[in-house]
Short mmCIF file of C-alpha atoms in Angstrom, two decimals:
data_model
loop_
_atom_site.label_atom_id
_atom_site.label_comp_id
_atom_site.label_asym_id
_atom_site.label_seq_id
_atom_site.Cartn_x
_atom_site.Cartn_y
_atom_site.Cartn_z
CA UNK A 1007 23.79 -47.01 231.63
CA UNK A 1008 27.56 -48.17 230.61
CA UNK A 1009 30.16 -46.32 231.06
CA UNK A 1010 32.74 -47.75 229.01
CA UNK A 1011 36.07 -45.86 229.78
CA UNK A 1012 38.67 -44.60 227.38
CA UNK A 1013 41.85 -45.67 226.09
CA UNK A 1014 44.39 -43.82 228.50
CA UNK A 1015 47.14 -44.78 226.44
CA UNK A 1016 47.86 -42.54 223.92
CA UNK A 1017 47.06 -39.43 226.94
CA UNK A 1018 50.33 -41.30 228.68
CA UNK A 1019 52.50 -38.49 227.91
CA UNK A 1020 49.58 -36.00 229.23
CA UNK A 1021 49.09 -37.41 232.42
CA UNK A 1022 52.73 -38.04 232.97
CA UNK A 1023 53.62 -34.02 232.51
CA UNK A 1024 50.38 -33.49 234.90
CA UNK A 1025 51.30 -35.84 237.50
CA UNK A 1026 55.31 -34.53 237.78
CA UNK A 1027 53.80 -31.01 237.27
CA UNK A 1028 51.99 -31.84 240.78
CA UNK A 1029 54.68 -33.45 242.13
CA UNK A 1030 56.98 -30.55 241.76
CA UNK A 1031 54.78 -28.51 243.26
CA UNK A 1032 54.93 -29.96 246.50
CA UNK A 1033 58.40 -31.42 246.51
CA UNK A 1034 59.28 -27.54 246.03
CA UNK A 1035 57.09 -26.49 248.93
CA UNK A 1036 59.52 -28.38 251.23
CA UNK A 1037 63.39 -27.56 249.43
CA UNK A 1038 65.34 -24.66 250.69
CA UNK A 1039 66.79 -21.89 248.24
CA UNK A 1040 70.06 -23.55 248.12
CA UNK A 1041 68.13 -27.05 246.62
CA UNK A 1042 65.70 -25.13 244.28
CA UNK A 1043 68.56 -27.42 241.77
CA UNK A 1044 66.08 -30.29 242.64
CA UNK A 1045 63.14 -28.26 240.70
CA UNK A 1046 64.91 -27.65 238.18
CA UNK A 1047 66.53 -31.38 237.60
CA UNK A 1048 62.99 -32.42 238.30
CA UNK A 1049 61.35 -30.34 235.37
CA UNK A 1050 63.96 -31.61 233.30
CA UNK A 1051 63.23 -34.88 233.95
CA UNK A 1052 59.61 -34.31 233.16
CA UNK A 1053 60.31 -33.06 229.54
CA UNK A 1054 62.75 -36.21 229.12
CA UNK A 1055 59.97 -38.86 230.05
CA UNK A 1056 57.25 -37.02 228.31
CA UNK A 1057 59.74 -37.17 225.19
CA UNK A 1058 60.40 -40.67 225.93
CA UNK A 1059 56.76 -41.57 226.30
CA UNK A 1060 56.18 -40.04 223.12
CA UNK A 1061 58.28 -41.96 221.07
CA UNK A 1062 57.33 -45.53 222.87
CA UNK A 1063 53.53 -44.63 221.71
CA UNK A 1064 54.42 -42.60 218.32
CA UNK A 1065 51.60 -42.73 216.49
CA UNK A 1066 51.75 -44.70 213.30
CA UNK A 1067 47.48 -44.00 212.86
CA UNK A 1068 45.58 -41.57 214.15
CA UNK A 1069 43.86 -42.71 217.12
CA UNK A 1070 40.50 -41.19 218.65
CA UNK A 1071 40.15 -41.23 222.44
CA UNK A 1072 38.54 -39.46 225.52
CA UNK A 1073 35.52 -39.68 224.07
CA UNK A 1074 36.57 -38.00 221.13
CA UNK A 1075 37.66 -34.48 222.54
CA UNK A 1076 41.88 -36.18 221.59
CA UNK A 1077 43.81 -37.15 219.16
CA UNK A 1078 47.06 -38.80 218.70
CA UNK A 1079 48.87 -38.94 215.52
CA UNK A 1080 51.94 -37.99 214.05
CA UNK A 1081 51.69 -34.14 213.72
CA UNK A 1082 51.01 -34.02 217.18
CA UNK A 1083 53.93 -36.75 218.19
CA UNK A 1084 55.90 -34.33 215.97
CA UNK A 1085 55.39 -30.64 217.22
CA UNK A 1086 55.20 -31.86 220.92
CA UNK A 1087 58.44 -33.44 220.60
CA UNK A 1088 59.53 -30.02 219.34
CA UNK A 1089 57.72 -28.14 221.96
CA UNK A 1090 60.01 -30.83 225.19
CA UNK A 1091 63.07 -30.26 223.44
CA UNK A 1092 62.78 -25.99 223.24
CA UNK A 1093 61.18 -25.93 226.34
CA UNK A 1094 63.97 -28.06 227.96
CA UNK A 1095 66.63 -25.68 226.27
CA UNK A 1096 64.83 -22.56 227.58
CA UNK A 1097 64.64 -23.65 231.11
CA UNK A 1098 68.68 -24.67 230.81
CA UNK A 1099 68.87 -20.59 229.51
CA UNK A 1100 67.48 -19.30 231.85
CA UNK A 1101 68.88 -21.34 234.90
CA UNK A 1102 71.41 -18.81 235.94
CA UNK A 1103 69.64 -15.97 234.73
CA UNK A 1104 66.72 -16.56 237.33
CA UNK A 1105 69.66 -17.54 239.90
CA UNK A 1106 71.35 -14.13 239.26
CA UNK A 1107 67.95 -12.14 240.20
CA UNK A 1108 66.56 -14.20 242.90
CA UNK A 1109 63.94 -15.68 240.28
CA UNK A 1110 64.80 -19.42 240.63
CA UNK A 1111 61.77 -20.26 242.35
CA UNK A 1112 60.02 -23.63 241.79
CA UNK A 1113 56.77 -21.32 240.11
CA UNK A 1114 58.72 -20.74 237.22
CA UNK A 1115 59.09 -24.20 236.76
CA UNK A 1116 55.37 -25.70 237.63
CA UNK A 1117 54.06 -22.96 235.61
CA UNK A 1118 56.49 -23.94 232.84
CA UNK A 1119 55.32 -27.38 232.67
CA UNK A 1120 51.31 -26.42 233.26
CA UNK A 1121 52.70 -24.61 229.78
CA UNK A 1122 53.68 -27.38 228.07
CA UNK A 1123 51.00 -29.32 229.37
CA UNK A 1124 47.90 -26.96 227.76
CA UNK A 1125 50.39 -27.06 224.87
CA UNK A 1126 49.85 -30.83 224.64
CA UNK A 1127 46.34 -30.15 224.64
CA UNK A 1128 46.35 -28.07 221.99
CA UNK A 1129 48.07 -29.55 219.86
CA UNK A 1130 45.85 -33.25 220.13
CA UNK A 1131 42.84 -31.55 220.49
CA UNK A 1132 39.86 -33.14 218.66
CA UNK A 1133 37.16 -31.13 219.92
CA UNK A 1134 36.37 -27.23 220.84
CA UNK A 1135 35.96 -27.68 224.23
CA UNK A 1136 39.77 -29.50 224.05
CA UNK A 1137 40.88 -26.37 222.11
CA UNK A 1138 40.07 -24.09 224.73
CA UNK A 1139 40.61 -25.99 227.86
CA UNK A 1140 44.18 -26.40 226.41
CA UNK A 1141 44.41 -22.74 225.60
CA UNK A 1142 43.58 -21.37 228.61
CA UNK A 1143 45.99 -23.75 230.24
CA UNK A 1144 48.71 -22.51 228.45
CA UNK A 1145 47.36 -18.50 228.77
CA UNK A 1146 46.81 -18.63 232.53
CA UNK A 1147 50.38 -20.39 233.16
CA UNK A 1148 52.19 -17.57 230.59
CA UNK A 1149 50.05 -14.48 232.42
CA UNK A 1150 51.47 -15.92 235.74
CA UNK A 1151 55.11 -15.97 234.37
CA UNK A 1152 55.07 -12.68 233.13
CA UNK A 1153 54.29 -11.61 236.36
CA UNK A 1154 57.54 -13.85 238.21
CA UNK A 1155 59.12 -10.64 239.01
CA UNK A 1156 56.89 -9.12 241.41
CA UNK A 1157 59.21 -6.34 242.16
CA UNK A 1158 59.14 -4.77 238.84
CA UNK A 1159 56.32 -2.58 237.63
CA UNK A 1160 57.21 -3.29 234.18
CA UNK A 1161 56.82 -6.65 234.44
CA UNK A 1162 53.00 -6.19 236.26
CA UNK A 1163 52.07 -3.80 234.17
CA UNK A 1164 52.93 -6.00 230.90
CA UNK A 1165 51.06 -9.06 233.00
CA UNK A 1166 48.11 -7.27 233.59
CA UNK A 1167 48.20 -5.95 229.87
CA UNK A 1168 48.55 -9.38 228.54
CA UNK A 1169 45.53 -10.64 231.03
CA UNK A 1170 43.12 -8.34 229.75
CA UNK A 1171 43.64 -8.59 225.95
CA UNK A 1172 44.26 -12.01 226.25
CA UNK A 1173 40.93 -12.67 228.20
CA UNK A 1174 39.48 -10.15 225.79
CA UNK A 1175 40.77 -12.87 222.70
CA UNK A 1176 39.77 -15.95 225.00
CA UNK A 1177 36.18 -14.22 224.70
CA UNK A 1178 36.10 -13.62 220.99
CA UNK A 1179 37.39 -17.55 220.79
CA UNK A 1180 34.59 -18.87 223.24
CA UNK A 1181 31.88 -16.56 221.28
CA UNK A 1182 33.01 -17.87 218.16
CA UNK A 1183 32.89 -21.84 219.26
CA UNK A 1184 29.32 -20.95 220.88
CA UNK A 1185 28.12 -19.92 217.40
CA UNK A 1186 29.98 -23.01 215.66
CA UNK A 1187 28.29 -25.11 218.48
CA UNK A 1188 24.83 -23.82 217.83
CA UNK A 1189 25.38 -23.38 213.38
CA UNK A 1190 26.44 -27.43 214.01
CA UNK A 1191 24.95 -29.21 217.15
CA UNK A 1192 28.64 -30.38 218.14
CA UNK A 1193 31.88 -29.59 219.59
CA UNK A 1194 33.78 -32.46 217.86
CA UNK A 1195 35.60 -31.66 215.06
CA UNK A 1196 34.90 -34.04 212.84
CA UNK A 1197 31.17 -33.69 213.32
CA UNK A 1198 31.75 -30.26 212.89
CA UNK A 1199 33.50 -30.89 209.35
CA UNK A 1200 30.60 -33.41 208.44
CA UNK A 1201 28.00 -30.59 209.34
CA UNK A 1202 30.18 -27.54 207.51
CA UNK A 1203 30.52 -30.00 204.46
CA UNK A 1204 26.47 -29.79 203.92
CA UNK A 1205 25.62 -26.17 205.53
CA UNK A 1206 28.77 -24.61 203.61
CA UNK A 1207 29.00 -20.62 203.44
CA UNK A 1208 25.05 -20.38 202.93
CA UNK A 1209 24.76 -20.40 207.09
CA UNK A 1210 25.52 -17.32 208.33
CA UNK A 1211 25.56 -18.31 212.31
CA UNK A 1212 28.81 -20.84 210.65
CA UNK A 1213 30.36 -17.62 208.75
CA UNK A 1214 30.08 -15.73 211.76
CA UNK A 1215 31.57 -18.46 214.20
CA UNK A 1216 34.68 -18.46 211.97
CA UNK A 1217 35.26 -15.11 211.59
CA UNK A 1218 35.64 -14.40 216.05
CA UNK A 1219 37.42 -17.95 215.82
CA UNK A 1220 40.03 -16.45 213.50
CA UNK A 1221 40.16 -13.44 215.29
CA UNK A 1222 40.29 -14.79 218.80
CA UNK A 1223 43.36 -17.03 217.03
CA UNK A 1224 45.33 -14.24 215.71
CA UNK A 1225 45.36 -12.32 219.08
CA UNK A 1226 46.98 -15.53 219.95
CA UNK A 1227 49.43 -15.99 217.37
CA UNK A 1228 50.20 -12.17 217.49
CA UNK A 1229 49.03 -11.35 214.13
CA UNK A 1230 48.45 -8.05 212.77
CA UNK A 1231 46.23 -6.00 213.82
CA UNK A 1232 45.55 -8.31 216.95
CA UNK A 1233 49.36 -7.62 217.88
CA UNK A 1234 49.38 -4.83 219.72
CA UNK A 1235 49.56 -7.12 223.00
CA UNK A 1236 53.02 -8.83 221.96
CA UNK A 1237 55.82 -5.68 221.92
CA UNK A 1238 54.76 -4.81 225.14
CA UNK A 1239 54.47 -8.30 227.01
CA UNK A 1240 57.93 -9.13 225.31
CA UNK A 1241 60.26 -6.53 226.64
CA UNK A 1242 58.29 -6.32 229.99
CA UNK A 1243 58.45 -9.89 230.98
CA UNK A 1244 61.79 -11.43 232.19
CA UNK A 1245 63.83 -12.27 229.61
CA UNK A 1246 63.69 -15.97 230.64
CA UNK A 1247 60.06 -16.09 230.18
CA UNK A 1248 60.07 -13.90 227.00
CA UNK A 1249 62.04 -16.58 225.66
CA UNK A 1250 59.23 -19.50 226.79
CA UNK A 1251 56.56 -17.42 225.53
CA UNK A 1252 58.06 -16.31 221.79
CA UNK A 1253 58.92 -20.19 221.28
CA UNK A 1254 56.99 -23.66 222.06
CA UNK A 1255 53.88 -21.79 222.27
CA UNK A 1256 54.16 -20.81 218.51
CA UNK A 1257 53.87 -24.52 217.75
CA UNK A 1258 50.78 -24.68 219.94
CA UNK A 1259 49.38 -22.40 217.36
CA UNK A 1260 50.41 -23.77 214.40
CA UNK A 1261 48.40 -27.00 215.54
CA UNK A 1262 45.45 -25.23 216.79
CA UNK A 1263 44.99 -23.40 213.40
CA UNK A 1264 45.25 -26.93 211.65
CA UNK A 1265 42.83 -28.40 214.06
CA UNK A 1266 39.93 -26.23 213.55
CA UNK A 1267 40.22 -24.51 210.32
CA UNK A 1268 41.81 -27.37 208.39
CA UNK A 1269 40.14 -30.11 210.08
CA UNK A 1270 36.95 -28.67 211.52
CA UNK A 1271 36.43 -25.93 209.15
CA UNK A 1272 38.48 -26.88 205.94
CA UNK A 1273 34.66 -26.50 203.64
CA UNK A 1274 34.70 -22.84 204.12
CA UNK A 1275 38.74 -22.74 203.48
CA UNK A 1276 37.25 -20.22 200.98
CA UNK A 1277 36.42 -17.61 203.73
CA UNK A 1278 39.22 -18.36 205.50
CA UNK A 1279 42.14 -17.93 203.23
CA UNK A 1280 40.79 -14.73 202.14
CA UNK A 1281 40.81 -13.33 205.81
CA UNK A 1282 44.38 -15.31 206.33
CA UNK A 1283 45.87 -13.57 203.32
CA UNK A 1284 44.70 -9.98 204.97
CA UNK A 1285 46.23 -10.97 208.22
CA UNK A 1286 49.52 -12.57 206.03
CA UNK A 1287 50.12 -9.47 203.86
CA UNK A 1288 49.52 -7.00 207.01
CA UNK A 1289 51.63 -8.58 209.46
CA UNK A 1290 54.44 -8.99 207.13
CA UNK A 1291 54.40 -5.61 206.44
CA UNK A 1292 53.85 -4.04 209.80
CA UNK A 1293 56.56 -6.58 211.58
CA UNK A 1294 59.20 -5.63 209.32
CA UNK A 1295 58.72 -1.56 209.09
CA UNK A 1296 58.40 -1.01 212.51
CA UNK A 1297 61.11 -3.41 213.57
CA UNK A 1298 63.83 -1.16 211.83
CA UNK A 1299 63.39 1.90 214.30
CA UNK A 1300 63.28 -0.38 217.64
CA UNK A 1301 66.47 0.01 219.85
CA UNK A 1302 65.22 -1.91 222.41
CA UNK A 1303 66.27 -5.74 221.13
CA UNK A 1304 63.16 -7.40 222.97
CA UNK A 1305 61.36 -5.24 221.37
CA UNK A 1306 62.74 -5.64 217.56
CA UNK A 1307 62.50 -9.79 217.97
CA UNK A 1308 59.01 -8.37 218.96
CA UNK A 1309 58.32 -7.11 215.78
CA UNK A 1310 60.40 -10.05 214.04
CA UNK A 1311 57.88 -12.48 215.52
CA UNK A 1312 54.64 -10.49 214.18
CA UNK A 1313 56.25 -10.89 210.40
CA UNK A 1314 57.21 -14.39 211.07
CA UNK A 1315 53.97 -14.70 212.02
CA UNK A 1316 52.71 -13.65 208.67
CA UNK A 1317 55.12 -16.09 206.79
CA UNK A 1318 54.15 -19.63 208.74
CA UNK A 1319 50.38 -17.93 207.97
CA UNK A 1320 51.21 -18.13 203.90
CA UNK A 1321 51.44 -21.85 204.01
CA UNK A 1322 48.54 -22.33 206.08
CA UNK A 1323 46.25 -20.10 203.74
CA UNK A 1324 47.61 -21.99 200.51
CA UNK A 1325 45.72 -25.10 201.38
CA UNK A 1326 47.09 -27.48 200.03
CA UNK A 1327 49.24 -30.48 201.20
CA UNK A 1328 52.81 -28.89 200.51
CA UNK A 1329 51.51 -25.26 201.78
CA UNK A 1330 51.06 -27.30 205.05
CA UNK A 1331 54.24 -29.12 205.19
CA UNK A 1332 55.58 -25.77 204.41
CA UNK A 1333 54.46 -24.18 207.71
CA UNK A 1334 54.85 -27.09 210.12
CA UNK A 1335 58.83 -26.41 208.79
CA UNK A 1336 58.56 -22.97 209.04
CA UNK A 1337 56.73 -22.75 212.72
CA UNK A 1338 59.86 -25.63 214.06
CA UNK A 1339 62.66 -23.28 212.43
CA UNK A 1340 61.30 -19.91 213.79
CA UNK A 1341 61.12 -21.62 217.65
CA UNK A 1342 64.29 -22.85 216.83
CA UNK A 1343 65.57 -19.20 216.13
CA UNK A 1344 63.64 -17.81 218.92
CA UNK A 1345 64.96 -20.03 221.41
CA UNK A 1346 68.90 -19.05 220.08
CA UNK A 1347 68.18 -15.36 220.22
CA UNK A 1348 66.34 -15.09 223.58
CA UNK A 1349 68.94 -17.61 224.77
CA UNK A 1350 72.09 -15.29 223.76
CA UNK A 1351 70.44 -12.68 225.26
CA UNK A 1352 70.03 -13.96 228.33
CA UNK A 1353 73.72 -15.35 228.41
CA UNK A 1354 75.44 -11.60 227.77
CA UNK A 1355 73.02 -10.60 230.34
CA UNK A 1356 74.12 -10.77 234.33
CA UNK A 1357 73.42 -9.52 238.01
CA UNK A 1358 72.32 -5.48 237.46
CA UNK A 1359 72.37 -5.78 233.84
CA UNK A 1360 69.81 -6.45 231.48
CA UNK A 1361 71.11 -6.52 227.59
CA UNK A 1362 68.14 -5.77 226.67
CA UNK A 1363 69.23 -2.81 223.82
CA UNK A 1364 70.76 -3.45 220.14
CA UNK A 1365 73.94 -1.00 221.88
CA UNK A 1366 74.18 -3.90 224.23
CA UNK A 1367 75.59 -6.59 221.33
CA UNK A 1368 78.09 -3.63 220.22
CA UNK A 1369 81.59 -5.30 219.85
CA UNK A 1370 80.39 -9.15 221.15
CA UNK A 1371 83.31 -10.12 218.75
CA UNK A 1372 85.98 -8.78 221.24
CA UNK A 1373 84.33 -9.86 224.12
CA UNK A 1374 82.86 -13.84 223.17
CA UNK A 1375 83.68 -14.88 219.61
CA UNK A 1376 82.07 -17.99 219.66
CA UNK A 1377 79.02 -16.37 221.35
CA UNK A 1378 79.06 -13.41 218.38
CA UNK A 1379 79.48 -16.22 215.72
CA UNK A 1380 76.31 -17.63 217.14
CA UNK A 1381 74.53 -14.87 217.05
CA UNK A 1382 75.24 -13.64 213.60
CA UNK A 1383 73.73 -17.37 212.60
CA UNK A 1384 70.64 -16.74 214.50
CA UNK A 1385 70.18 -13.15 212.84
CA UNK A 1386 71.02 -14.22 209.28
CA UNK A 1387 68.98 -17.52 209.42
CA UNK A 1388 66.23 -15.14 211.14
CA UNK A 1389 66.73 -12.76 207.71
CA UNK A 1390 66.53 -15.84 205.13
CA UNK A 1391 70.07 -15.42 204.15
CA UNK A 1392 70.73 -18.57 201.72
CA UNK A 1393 72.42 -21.59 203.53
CA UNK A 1394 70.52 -20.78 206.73
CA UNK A 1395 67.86 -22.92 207.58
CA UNK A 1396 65.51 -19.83 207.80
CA UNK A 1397 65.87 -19.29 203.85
CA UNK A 1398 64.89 -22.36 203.41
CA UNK A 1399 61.67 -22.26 205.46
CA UNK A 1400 60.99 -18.87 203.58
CA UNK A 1401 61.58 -20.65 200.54
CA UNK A 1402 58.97 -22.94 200.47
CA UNK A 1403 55.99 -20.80 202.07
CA UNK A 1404 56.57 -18.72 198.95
CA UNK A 1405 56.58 -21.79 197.03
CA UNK A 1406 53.22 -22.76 198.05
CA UNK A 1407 51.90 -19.09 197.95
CA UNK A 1408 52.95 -19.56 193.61
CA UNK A 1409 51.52 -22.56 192.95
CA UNK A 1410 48.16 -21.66 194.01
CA UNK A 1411 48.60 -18.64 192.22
CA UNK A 1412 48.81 -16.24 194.77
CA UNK A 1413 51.98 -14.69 193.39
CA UNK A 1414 51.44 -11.26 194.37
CA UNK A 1415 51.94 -12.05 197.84
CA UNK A 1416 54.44 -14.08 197.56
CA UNK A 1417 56.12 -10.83 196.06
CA UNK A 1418 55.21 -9.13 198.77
CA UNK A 1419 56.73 -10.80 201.24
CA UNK A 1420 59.82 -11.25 199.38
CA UNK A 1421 59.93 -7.49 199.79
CA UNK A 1422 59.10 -7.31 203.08
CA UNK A 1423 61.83 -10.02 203.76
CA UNK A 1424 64.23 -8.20 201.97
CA UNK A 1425 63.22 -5.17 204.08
CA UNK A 1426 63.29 -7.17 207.22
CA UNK A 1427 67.09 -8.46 206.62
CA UNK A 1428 68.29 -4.44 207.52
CA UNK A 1429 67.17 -4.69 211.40
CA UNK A 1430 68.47 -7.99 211.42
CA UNK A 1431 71.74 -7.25 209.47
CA UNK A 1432 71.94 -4.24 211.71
CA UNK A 1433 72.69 -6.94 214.73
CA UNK A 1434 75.23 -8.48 212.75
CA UNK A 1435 77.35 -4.90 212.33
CA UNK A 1436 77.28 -4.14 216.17
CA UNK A 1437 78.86 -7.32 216.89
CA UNK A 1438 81.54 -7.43 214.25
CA UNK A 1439 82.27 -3.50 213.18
CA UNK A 1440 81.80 -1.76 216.47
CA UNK A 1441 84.20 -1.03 219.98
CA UNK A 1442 82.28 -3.04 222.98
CA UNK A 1443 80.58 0.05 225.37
CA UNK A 1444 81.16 -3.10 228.12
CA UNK A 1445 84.53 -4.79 229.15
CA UNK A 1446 82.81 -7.30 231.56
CA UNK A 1447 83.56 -11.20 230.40
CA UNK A 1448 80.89 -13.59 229.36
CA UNK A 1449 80.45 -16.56 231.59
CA UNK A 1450 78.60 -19.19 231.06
CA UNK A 1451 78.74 -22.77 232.31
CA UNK A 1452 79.99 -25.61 229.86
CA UNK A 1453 76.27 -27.45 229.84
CA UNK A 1454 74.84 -23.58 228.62
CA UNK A 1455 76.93 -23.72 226.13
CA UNK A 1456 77.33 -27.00 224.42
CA UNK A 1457 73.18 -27.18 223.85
CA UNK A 1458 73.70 -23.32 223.00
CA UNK A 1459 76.34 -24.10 220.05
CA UNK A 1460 74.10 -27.04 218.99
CA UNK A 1461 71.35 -24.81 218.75
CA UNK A 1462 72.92 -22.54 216.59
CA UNK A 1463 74.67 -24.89 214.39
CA UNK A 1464 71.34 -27.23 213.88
CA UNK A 1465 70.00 -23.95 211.84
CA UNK A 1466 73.43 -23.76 209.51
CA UNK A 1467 72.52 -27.64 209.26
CA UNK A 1468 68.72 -27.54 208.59
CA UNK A 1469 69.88 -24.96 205.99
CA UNK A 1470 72.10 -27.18 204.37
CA UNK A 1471 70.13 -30.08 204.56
CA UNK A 1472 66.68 -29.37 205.20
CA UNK A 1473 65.03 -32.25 203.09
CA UNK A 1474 64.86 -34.79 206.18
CA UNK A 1475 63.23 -32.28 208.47
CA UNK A 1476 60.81 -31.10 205.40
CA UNK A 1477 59.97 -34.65 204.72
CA UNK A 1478 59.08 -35.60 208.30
CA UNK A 1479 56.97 -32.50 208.57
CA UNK A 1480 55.22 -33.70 205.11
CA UNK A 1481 54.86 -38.01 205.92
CA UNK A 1482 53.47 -36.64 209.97
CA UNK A 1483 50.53 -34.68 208.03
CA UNK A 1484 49.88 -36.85 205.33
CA UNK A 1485 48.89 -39.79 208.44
#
């Protein structure tokens, strides 16, 4: 028997986050409190390489490898690069943040990059069994984080929440790739699309495999009504890791959904889009209504992440080229937004205080201009106000919604986005139009804030001039 063994090339990036990932593990077993700065240089470092190794082996082609369970081309190259640089701003966020509690503990950073590591997965996957392995990755290393403050019974009580109806979703997933295994004979997706092509919706076992697939998915993504996990998990988990959960991993998603129903199980796109536009039209309407009577910020982005969630889904279930392209740009401008909001949150919050309510942002104006400025960017490009890179991405969802002449929901979630822009709007008031309940100043160090005020100004940028991000997003999926 030969064993002929597979390129390791294009994994470089993999096994690079995999082998620092160990490393900092047991460099942080031996480093005192007062060097814990070494884990978090050395995490830094990691997303740097990986981001570096990226680029050296950017794939021109899609290349095949690991015996066909991974794949390397340039929508992966693309959203991974994404997924390094928010992940790298989060962990910069929340630096003093975890400092200020007694969090900054080298777990939050090996678990971080076991994260972005099933991420990677995920997003090459070329097989089910990759799709999973990769997913469970990333689920075990975000139940774990939620759980970083062990002190807090909100926190374990919105771990152990998120364990069991996460599990519960990692079931419905591994029940509906059992029946896609046995409907097909294979895990690989494109022997899977070869064996969908001829069977098409006439094979039950294959109808029924998608349908726990796409629910097992939208518990997941967060999508209505699989959502009722996300509120919860949000505004019980430490800020810091509320922000690394409601960002990179959204990406992760986005590329999981193109792997196996566009690639694997684009023949029954039919059965699909019609549960997609259910899922679509509810989440959009349930994110927005509900997010108008939150106090509780955490808790409203909460809600803003379940309608988002419904918007990136509008370009998926489209189907065509330009619906796709569409999403990819939507999913990169929402983490973009999520990482801004979590990350301002984090910054007006310090030792004893959590600004956690809407009452918390109340005059920011008098307090931090620049950091209120910021924030009214985030909110508006959040609300699709025109000019903001977040109108933009709203823009062309509904675009591709119209020309396959789903126009009725494409009205719909104009309404709902119309709607949506009072909660966020809302934001906007307490920071300009009301007295500050808090005198305290606003620290934050000079690093913090130069990536924070690039942040905020790439979405007035990508809303001005969104055409080279849109066309990247378009050339990576065409190859």
């Amino acid at each position: 028997m030969n064993f002929v063994a597979p390129d390791f090339l294009p994994v470089l990036p993999e096994l690079f986050v995999l082998a620092m990932a160990c490393l900092v593990l047991v460099v942080d077993v031996f480093l005192e409190q007062r060097q814990r700065h070494i884990t978090y240089g050395l995490a830094q470092l990691t997303l740097l390489g990986a981001a570096l190794l990226t680029l050296l082996t950017y794939a021109q082609a899609p290349v095949t490898t690991m015996f066909g369970h991974y794949v390397k081309d340039a929508m992966g190259d693309l959203l991974k690069l994404f997924i390094y640089l928010t992940t790298a701003a989060g962990f910069l966020y929340s630096r003093d943040y975890l400092r200020q509690r007694d969090l900054f503990k080298g777990e939050y950073y090996v678990l971080g990059l076991f994260g972005v590591l099933g991420m990677m997965v995920m997003v090459s996957a070329h097989s089910l069994l990759s799709v999973y392995l990769g997913l469970e990755l990333l689920s075990l290393s975000l139940y774990a984080l939620v759980a970083t403050d062990r002190d807090s019974p909100v926190s374990s009580e919105a771990a152990m929440k998120y364990f069991v109806l996460g599990s519960l979703a990692s079931g419905m997933l591994l029940y509906g790739i059992s029946m896609i295994y046995g409907a097909t004979g294979s895990v690989d997706l494109q022997v899977v699309a070869d064996a969908v092509a001829r069977q098409g919706a006439d094979n039950l076992v294959l109808v029924f495999g998608l349908v726990f697939l796409v629910v097992g998915l939208s518990f997941k993504l967060g999508a209505v009504p699989f959502h009722m996990w996300l509120p919860d998990v949000y505004q019980g988990a430490p800020t810091s890791v509320t922000l690394y959960i409601g960002s990179a991993p959204k990406l992760a998603a986005f590329a999981l959904i193109m792997r196996v129903l566009v690639d694997g199980l684009g023949s029954l796109q039919g059965d699909w889009q019609q549960m997609l536009i259910i899922l679509a039209a509810l989440s959009m309407a349930l994110g927005n209504l509900v997010a108008i009577v939150q106090t509780n910020i955490k808790r409203m982005l909460a809600y803003s992440t379940i309608s988002h969630v419904g918007f990136l889904l509008l370009g998926v279930l489209a189907g065509t080229p330009e619906g796709y392209a569409a999403a990819m740009f939507y999913a990169i401008v929402y983490v973009l937004m999520a990482v801004g909001a979590f990350g301002l949150i984090i910054m007006l919050s310090r030792t004893g205080f959590e600004a956690e309510n809407i009452d918390d942002f109340k005059g920011l104006n008098d307090r931090n201009s620049w950091l209120a400025f910021l924030m009214m960017v985030v909110m508006m490009s959040m609300a699709g106000i025109p000019f903001m890179a977040g109108f933009y991405a709203k823009w062309v969802v509904l675009q591709a919604v119209v020309d396959v002449g789903l126009v009725w929901l494409a009205v719909l979630g104009v309404v709902f986005s119309v709607i949506g822009a009072f909660y966020y709007l809302r934001v906007v008031k307490c920071l300009y139009f009301d007295k500050p309940e808090q005198s305290a100043p606003i620290e934050i160090s000079r690093d913090t804030e130069i990536v924070i005020s690039a942040n905020g100004l790439l979405l007035v940028v990508l809303g001005l001039y969104p055409t080279a991000l849109m066309s990247w997003c378009a050339t990576a999926l065409l190859n």
